[in-house]
Amino acid sequence: MRKPTAYLAAPAHSATALAAAVVALLAAGWLVTTATVADTIDVDDLVAVMADDLDAARTADVVVTLPGAEAFPEPVYAALHGVPVVALADVLAGV
């Protein structure tokens, strides 16, 4: 049986909340992915990383947002492709 996938969107300043959300989602049986860190300022690398992140969000079963990330590109793009976008509490509650 395939585990469902969750793309987790979070503001950059919320590393502690992001880590806790990953732990909670993993414990609830989700496979979790989140934004890729771009270690370079090269524009081509940044565009490639962003494209990979958008693709990961578009192909996830759900996009989970932490407060402040609701209007980030990944949740917006995923929603345009019919992927449910929900808050962490809702996905953990099974909503």
N, CA, C and O atoms as a GROMACS GRO file, in nm:
protein
  380
    1MET      N    1   0.084  -0.118   0.000
    1MET     CA    2   0.000   0.000   0.000
    1MET      C    3   0.089   0.125   0.000
    1MET      O    4   0.184   0.134   0.078
    2ARG      N    5   0.057   0.219  -0.087
    2ARG     CA    6   0.134   0.341  -0.100
    2ARG      C    7   0.097   0.441   0.009
    2ARG      O    8  -0.021   0.464   0.035
    3LYS      N    9   0.198   0.499   0.072
    3LYS     CA   10   0.173   0.604   0.170
    3LYS      C   11   0.136   0.733   0.096
    3LYS      O   12   0.191   0.759  -0.011
    4PRO      N   13   0.044   0.812   0.151
    4PRO     CA   14   0.011   0.940   0.088
    4PRO      C   15   0.127   1.038   0.103
    4PRO      O   16   0.205   1.031   0.198
    5THR      N   17   0.137   1.130   0.007
    5THR     CA   18   0.244   1.228   0.011
    5THR      C   19   0.191   1.366   0.046
    5THR      O   20   0.084   1.407   0.002
    6ALA      N   21   0.268   1.436   0.127
    6ALA     CA   22   0.234   1.572   0.167
    6ALA      C   23   0.351   1.663   0.134
    6ALA      O   24   0.466   1.634   0.167
    7TYR      N   25   0.321   1.773   0.067
    7TYR     CA   26   0.420   1.878   0.045
    7TYR      C   27   0.396   1.981   0.154
    7TYR      O   28   0.284   2.031   0.167
    8LEU      N   29   0.496   2.013   0.232
    8LEU     CA   30   0.482   2.103   0.345
    8LEU      C   31   0.540   2.240   0.312
    8LEU      O   32   0.660   2.252   0.284
    9ALA      N   33   0.456   2.342   0.315
    9ALA     CA   34   0.499   2.480   0.288
    9ALA      C   35   0.505   2.557   0.419
    9ALA      O   36   0.410   2.558   0.497
   10ALA      N   37   0.620   2.623   0.441
   10ALA     CA   38   0.639   2.696   0.566
   10ALA      C   39   0.728   2.817   0.542
   10ALA      O   40   0.817   2.812   0.457
   11PRO      N   41   0.704   2.925   0.616
   11PRO     CA   42   0.792   3.042   0.605
   11PRO      C   43   0.935   3.007   0.650
   11PRO      O   44   0.954   2.919   0.734
   12ALA      N   45   1.032   3.075   0.593
   12ALA     CA   46   1.172   3.046   0.622
   12ALA      C   47   1.207   3.063   0.770
   12ALA      O   48   1.295   2.993   0.820
   13HIS      N   49   1.139   3.154   0.839
   13HIS     CA   50   1.172   3.180   0.979
   13HIS      C   51   1.112   3.079   1.076
   13HIS      O   52   1.127   3.094   1.197
   14SER      N   53   1.045   2.977   1.025
   14SER     CA   54   0.975   2.883   1.113
   14SER      C   55   1.039   2.746   1.116
   14SER      O   56   0.969   2.645   1.108
   15ALA      N   57   1.171   2.739   1.127
   15ALA     CA   58   1.241   2.611   1.124
   15ALA      C   59   1.193   2.515   1.233
   15ALA      O   60   1.179   2.396   1.208
   16THR      N   61   1.169   2.565   1.352
   16THR     CA   62   1.122   2.479   1.461
   16THR      C   63   0.983   2.424   1.431
   16THR      O   64   0.958   2.305   1.450
   17ALA      N   65   0.894   2.510   1.385
   17ALA     CA   66   0.758   2.465   1.350
   17ALA      C   67   0.761   2.369   1.232
   17ALA      O   68   0.685   2.273   1.228
   18LEU      N   69   0.849   2.395   1.136
   18LEU     CA   70   0.863   2.306   1.020
   18LEU      C   71   0.908   2.168   1.064
   18LEU      O   72   0.852   2.068   1.020
   19ALA      N   73   1.008   2.162   1.150
   19ALA     CA   74   1.058   2.033   1.199
   19ALA      C   75   0.949   1.958   1.276
   19ALA      O   76   0.933   1.837   1.258
   20ALA      N   77   0.876   2.028   1.360
   20ALA     CA   78   0.768   1.964   1.436
   20ALA      C   79   0.658   1.913   1.343
   20ALA      O   80   0.601   1.807   1.366
   21ALA      N   81   0.628   1.990   1.239
   21ALA     CA   82   0.524   1.948   1.143
   21ALA      C   83   0.568   1.824   1.067
   21ALA      O   84   0.488   1.734   1.044
   22VAL      N   85   0.694   1.819   1.028
   22VAL     CA   86   0.745   1.700   0.958
   22VAL      C   87   0.733   1.578   1.048
   22VAL      O   88   0.688   1.472   1.003
   23VAL      N   89   0.772   1.590   1.173
   23VAL     CA   90   0.763   1.478   1.268
   23VAL      C   91   0.618   1.433   1.283
   23VAL      O   92   0.590   1.314   1.280
   24ALA      N   93   0.526   1.528   1.298
   24ALA     CA   94   0.385   1.494   1.316
   24ALA      C   95   0.328   1.426   1.192
   24ALA      O   96   0.253   1.329   1.204
   25LEU      N   97   0.361   1.476   1.074
   25LEU     CA   98   0.310   1.415   0.951
   25LEU      C   99   0.367   1.275   0.931
   25LEU      O  100   0.295   1.183   0.892
   26LEU      N  101   0.496   1.259   0.957
   26LEU     CA  102   0.557   1.126   0.944
   26LEU      C  103   0.492   1.027   1.041
   26LEU      O  104   0.465   0.913   1.006
   27ALA      N  105   0.466   1.073   1.164
   27ALA     CA  106   0.402   0.987   1.264
   27ALA      C  107   0.260   0.950   1.222
   27ALA      O  108   0.210   0.844   1.260
   28ALA      N  109   0.196   1.036   1.146
   28ALA     CA  110   0.060   1.009   1.100
   28ALA      C  111   0.058   0.926   0.971
   28ALA      O  112  -0.049   0.898   0.916
   29GLY      N  113   0.176   0.886   0.923
   29GLY     CA  114   0.182   0.797   0.808
   29GLY      C  115   0.202   0.863   0.673
   29GLY      O  116   0.189   0.797   0.570
   30TRP      N  117   0.235   0.990   0.671
   30TRP     CA  118   0.257   1.062   0.546
   30TRP      C  119   0.403   1.055   0.504
   30TRP      O  120   0.492   1.052   0.590
   31LEU      N  121   0.428   1.053   0.375
   31LEU     CA  122   0.561   1.081   0.321
   31LEU      C  123   0.565   1.232   0.303
   31LEU      O  124   0.469   1.290   0.252
   32VAL      N  125   0.673   1.296   0.343
   32VAL     CA  126   0.676   1.442   0.346
   32VAL      C  127   0.791   1.496   0.261
   32VAL      O  128   0.903   1.445   0.265
   33THR      N  129   0.760   1.599   0.186
   33THR     CA  130   0.862   1.676   0.116
   33THR      C  131   0.835   1.823   0.142
   33THR      O  132   0.724   1.863   0.176
   34THR      N  133   0.938   1.903   0.124
   34THR     CA  134   0.925   2.046   0.146
   34THR      C  135   1.021   2.118   0.053
   34THR      O  136   1.090   2.054  -0.026
   35ALA      N  137   1.025   2.249   0.060
   35ALA     CA  138   1.108   2.328  -0.031
   35ALA      C  139   1.255   2.287  -0.022
   35ALA      O  140   1.306   2.252   0.084
   36THR      N  141   1.320   2.293  -0.136
   36THR     CA  142   1.461   2.262  -0.146
   36THR      C  143   1.542   2.386  -0.114
   36THR      O  144   1.506   2.496  -0.156
   37VAL      N  145   1.648   2.368  -0.041
   37VAL     CA  146   1.736   2.480  -0.010
   37VAL      C  147   1.824   2.508  -0.132
   37VAL      O  148   1.888   2.418  -0.185
   38ALA      N  149   1.827   2.632  -0.175
   38ALA     CA  150   1.913   2.673  -0.286
   38ALA      C  151   2.043   2.726  -0.225
   38ALA      O  152   2.045   2.835  -0.167
   39ASP      N  153   2.151   2.650  -0.240
   39ASP     CA  154   2.278   2.688  -0.180
   39ASP      C  155   2.358   2.788  -0.263
   39ASP      O  156   2.471   2.822  -0.227
   40THR      N  157   2.301   2.833  -0.371
   40THR     CA  158   2.373   2.922  -0.460
   40THR      C  159   2.284   3.039  -0.498
   40THR      O  160   2.162   3.032  -0.484
   41ILE      N  161   2.344   3.144  -0.546
   41ILE     CA  162   2.265   3.257  -0.592
   41ILE      C  163   2.254   3.259  -0.744
   41ILE      O  164   2.200   3.354  -0.801
   42ASP      N  165   2.306   3.156  -0.810
   42ASP     CA  166   2.296   3.147  -0.955
   42ASP      C  167   2.149   3.138  -0.994
   42ASP      O  168   2.077   3.050  -0.947
   43VAL      N  169   2.105   3.226  -1.080
   43VAL     CA  170   1.964   3.235  -1.116
   43VAL      C  171   1.915   3.106  -1.182
   43VAL      O  172   1.802   3.065  -1.159
   44ASP      N  173   1.996   3.044  -1.264
   44ASP     CA  174   1.954   2.920  -1.330
   44ASP      C  175   1.929   2.809  -1.227
   44ASP      O  176   1.832   2.734  -1.238
   45ASP      N  177   2.017   2.799  -1.128
   45ASP     CA  178   1.998   2.699  -1.023
   45ASP      C  179   1.872   2.728  -0.942
   45ASP      O  180   1.797   2.637  -0.909
   46LEU      N  181   1.850   2.854  -0.911
   46LEU     CA  182   1.732   2.893  -0.834
   46LEU      C  183   1.604   2.860  -0.910
   46LEU      O  184   1.508   2.809  -0.852
   47VAL      N  185   1.602   2.889  -1.039
   47VAL     CA  186   1.484   2.858  -1.121
   47VAL      C  187   1.462   2.707  -1.126
   47VAL      O  188   1.347   2.662  -1.118
   48ALA      N  189   1.569   2.629  -1.139
   48ALA     CA  190   1.556   2.483  -1.144
   48ALA      C  191   1.503   2.428  -1.011
   48ALA      O  192   1.417   2.339  -1.011
   49VAL      N  193   1.554   2.480  -0.900
   49VAL     CA  194   1.508   2.435  -0.768
   49VAL      C  195   1.360   2.469  -0.750
   49VAL      O  196   1.282   2.387  -0.702
   50MET      N  197   1.322   2.589  -0.788
   50MET     CA  198   1.182   2.631  -0.774
   50MET      C  199   1.091   2.545  -0.862
   50MET      O  200   0.981   2.508  -0.820
   51ALA      N  201   1.135   2.512  -0.982
   51ALA     CA  202   1.056   2.426  -1.070
   51ALA      C  203   1.036   2.288  -1.007
   51ALA      O  204   0.927   2.232  -1.014
   52ASP      N  205   1.141   2.234  -0.947
   52ASP     CA  206   1.130   2.104  -0.879
   52ASP      C  207   1.032   2.112  -0.762
   52ASP      O  208   0.952   2.020  -0.742
   53ASP      N  209   1.038   2.221  -0.686
   53ASP     CA  210   0.947   2.238  -0.572
   53ASP      C  211   0.802   2.248  -0.619
   53ASP      O  212   0.713   2.187  -0.560
   54LEU      N  213   0.778   2.324  -0.725
   54LEU     CA  214   0.642   2.337  -0.778
   54LEU      C  215   0.592   2.202  -0.828
   54LEU      O  216   0.475   2.168  -0.807
   55ASP      N  217   0.678   2.126  -0.893
   55ASP     CA  218   0.639   1.994  -0.942
   55ASP      C  219   0.606   1.901  -0.825
   55ASP      O  220   0.510   1.825  -0.831
   56ALA      N  221   0.687   1.906  -0.719
   56ALA     CA  222   0.661   1.823  -0.602
   56ALA      C  223   0.527   1.858  -0.538
   56ALA      O  224   0.453   1.769  -0.495
   57ALA      N  225   0.495   1.986  -0.531
   57ALA     CA  226   0.366   2.028  -0.475
   57ALA      C  227   0.250   1.984  -0.564
   57ALA      O  228   0.147   1.940  -0.515
   58ARG      N  229   0.269   1.995  -0.695
   58ARG     CA  230   0.163   1.960  -0.790
   58ARG      C  231   0.134   1.810  -0.789
   58ARG      O  232   0.020   1.769  -0.816
   59THR      N  233   0.233   1.729  -0.759
   59THR     CA  234   0.214   1.583  -0.762
   59THR      C  235   0.186   1.522  -0.624
   59THR      O  236   0.166   1.402  -0.613
   60ALA      N  237   0.185   1.604  -0.521
   60ALA     CA  238   0.156   1.555  -0.386
   60ALA      C  239   0.007   1.522  -0.373
   60ALA      O  240  -0.075   1.569  -0.452
   61ASP      N  241  -0.026   1.441  -0.275
   61ASP     CA  242  -0.166   1.412  -0.246
   61ASP      C  243  -0.232   1.530  -0.176
   61ASP      O  244  -0.353   1.552  -0.189
   62VAL      N  245  -0.152   1.605  -0.102
   62VAL     CA  246  -0.202   1.722  -0.030
   62VAL      C  247  -0.085   1.818  -0.009
   62VAL      O  248   0.030   1.776   0.006
   63VAL      N  249  -0.115   1.947  -0.008
   63VAL     CA  250  -0.016   2.048   0.031
   63VAL      C  251  -0.059   2.100   0.167
   63VAL      O  252  -0.172   2.146   0.185
   64VAL      N  253   0.032   2.092   0.261
   64VAL     CA  254   0.005   2.134   0.398
   64VAL      C  255   0.076   2.267   0.421
   64VAL      O  256   0.194   2.281   0.390
   65THR      N  257   0.003   2.363   0.475
   65THR     CA  258   0.063   2.494   0.499
   65THR      C  259   0.073   2.524   0.648
   65THR      O  260  -0.016   2.491   0.727
   66LEU      N  261   0.182   2.584   0.683
   66LEU     CA  262   0.196   2.642   0.816
   66LEU      C  263   0.157   2.789   0.806
   66LEU      O  264   0.161   2.845   0.696
   67PRO      N  265   0.119   2.852   0.916
   67PRO     CA  266   0.078   2.993   0.910
   67PRO      C  267   0.181   3.081   0.840
   67PRO      O  268   0.300   3.075   0.870
   68GLY      N  269   0.132   3.161   0.747
   68GLY     CA  270   0.216   3.251   0.672
   68GLY      C  271   0.258   3.198   0.536
   68GLY      O  272   0.316   3.271   0.456
   69ALA      N  273   0.229   3.071   0.508
   69ALA     CA  274   0.269   3.010   0.380
   69ALA      C  275   0.152   2.987   0.286
   69ALA      O  276   0.170   2.931   0.178
   70GLU      N  277   0.034   3.028   0.324
   70GLU     CA  278  -0.086   2.998   0.246
   70GLU      C  279  -0.080   3.054   0.104
   70GLU      O  280  -0.135   2.993   0.012
   71ALA      N  281  -0.015   3.167   0.085
   71ALA     CA  282  -0.010   3.230  -0.048
   71ALA      C  283   0.125   3.210  -0.117
   71ALA      O  284   0.154   3.276  -0.217
   72PHE      N  285   0.206   3.120  -0.065
   72PHE     CA  286   0.334   3.089  -0.130
   72PHE      C  287   0.307   3.028  -0.267
   72PHE      O  288   0.197   2.977  -0.290
   73PRO      N  289   0.403   3.031  -0.357
   73PRO     CA  290   0.381   2.976  -0.491
   73PRO      C  291   0.340   2.829  -0.493
   73PRO      O  292   0.254   2.790  -0.573
   74GLU      N  293   0.399   2.747  -0.407
   74GLU     CA  294   0.369   2.604  -0.411
   74GLU      C  295   0.222   2.572  -0.380
   74GLU      O  296   0.160   2.498  -0.457
   75PRO      N  297   0.164   2.625  -0.271
   75PRO     CA  298   0.022   2.598  -0.246
   75PRO      C  299  -0.069   2.654  -0.355
   75PRO      O  300  -0.168   2.590  -0.392
   76VAL      N  301  -0.037   2.771  -0.405
   76VAL     CA  302  -0.121   2.832  -0.508
   76VAL      C  303  -0.116   2.748  -0.635
   76VAL      O  304  -0.220   2.719  -0.694
   77TYR      N  305   0.002   2.709  -0.676
   77TYR     CA  306   0.020   2.628  -0.797
   77TYR      C  307  -0.049   2.493  -0.781
   77TYR      O  308  -0.118   2.446  -0.872
   78ALA      N  309  -0.030   2.430  -0.666
   78ALA     CA  310  -0.093   2.300  -0.642
   78ALA      C  311  -0.245   2.311  -0.649
   78ALA      O  312  -0.311   2.227  -0.710
   79ALA      N  313  -0.300   2.413  -0.586
   79ALA     CA  314  -0.446   2.432  -0.588
   79ALA      C  315  -0.497   2.450  -0.730
   79ALA      O  316  -0.605   2.400  -0.763
   80LEU      N  317  -0.421   2.519  -0.814
   80LEU     CA  318  -0.461   2.535  -0.954
   80LEU      C  319  -0.466   2.401  -1.028
   80LEU      O  320  -0.536   2.387  -1.128
   81HIS      N  321  -0.392   2.304  -0.977
   81HIS     CA  322  -0.390   2.170  -1.036
   81HIS      C  323  -0.478   2.071  -0.959
   81HIS      O  324  -0.468   1.950  -0.979
   82GLY      N  325  -0.562   2.122  -0.872
   82GLY     CA  326  -0.658   2.038  -0.803
   82GLY      C  327  -0.608   1.965  -0.680
   82GLY      O  328  -0.676   1.877  -0.628
   83VAL      N  329  -0.490   2.000  -0.633
   83VAL     CA  330  -0.436   1.937  -0.512
   83VAL      C  331  -0.496   2.008  -0.391
   83VAL      O  332  -0.492   2.131  -0.385
   84PRO      N  333  -0.551   1.934  -0.296
   84PRO     CA  334  -0.604   1.999  -0.175
   84PRO      C  335  -0.492   2.072  -0.099
   84PRO      O  336  -0.382   2.019  -0.082
   85VAL      N  337  -0.523   2.191  -0.054
   85VAL     CA  338  -0.429   2.270   0.026
   85VAL      C  339  -0.495   2.291   0.161
   85VAL      O  340  -0.602   2.352   0.170
   86VAL      N  341  -0.431   2.241   0.267
   86VAL     CA  342  -0.492   2.243   0.400
   86VAL      C  343  -0.391   2.285   0.506
   86VAL      O  344  -0.270   2.275   0.486
   87ALA      N  345  -0.443   2.330   0.616
   87ALA     CA  346  -0.357   2.363   0.731
   87ALA      C  347  -0.314   2.234   0.799
   87ALA      O  348  -0.381   2.131   0.788
   88LEU      N  349  -0.203   2.240   0.869
   88LEU     CA  350  -0.148   2.122   0.937
   88LEU      C  351  -0.251   2.058   1.029
   88LEU      O  352  -0.271   1.936   1.024
   89ALA      N  353  -0.317   2.138   1.111
   89ALA     CA  354  -0.415   2.082   1.206
   89ALA      C  355  -0.524   2.005   1.134
   89ALA      O  356  -0.569   1.901   1.182
   90ASP      N  357  -0.568   2.055   1.018
   90ASP     CA  358  -0.674   1.989   0.943
   90ASP      C  359  -0.628   1.853   0.888
   90ASP      O  360  -0.701   1.754   0.897
   91VAL      N  361  -0.509   1.848   0.832
   91VAL     CA  362  -0.463   1.720   0.777
   91VAL      C  363  -0.440   1.618   0.888
   91VAL      O  364  -0.467   1.499   0.870
   92LEU      N  365  -0.390   1.663   1.002
   92LEU     CA  366  -0.369   1.570   1.114
   92LEU      C  367  -0.501   1.523   1.174
   92LEU      O  368  -0.509   1.414   1.231
   93ALA      N  369  -0.605   1.605   1.162
   93ALA     CA  370  -0.737   1.567   1.212
   93ALA      C  371  -0.816   1.484   1.108
   93ALA      O  372  -0.926   1.436   1.136
   94GLY      N  373  -0.757   1.467   0.990
   94GLY     CA  374  -0.822   1.388   0.888
   94GLY      C  375  -0.925   1.463   0.808
   94GLY      O  376  -1.010   1.402   0.742
   95VAL      N  377  -0.920   1.596   0.812
   95VAL     CA  378  -1.018   1.678   0.738
   95VAL      C  379  -0.978   1.681   0.590
   95VAL      O  380  -1.046   1.744   0.509
   0.00000   0.00000   0.00000
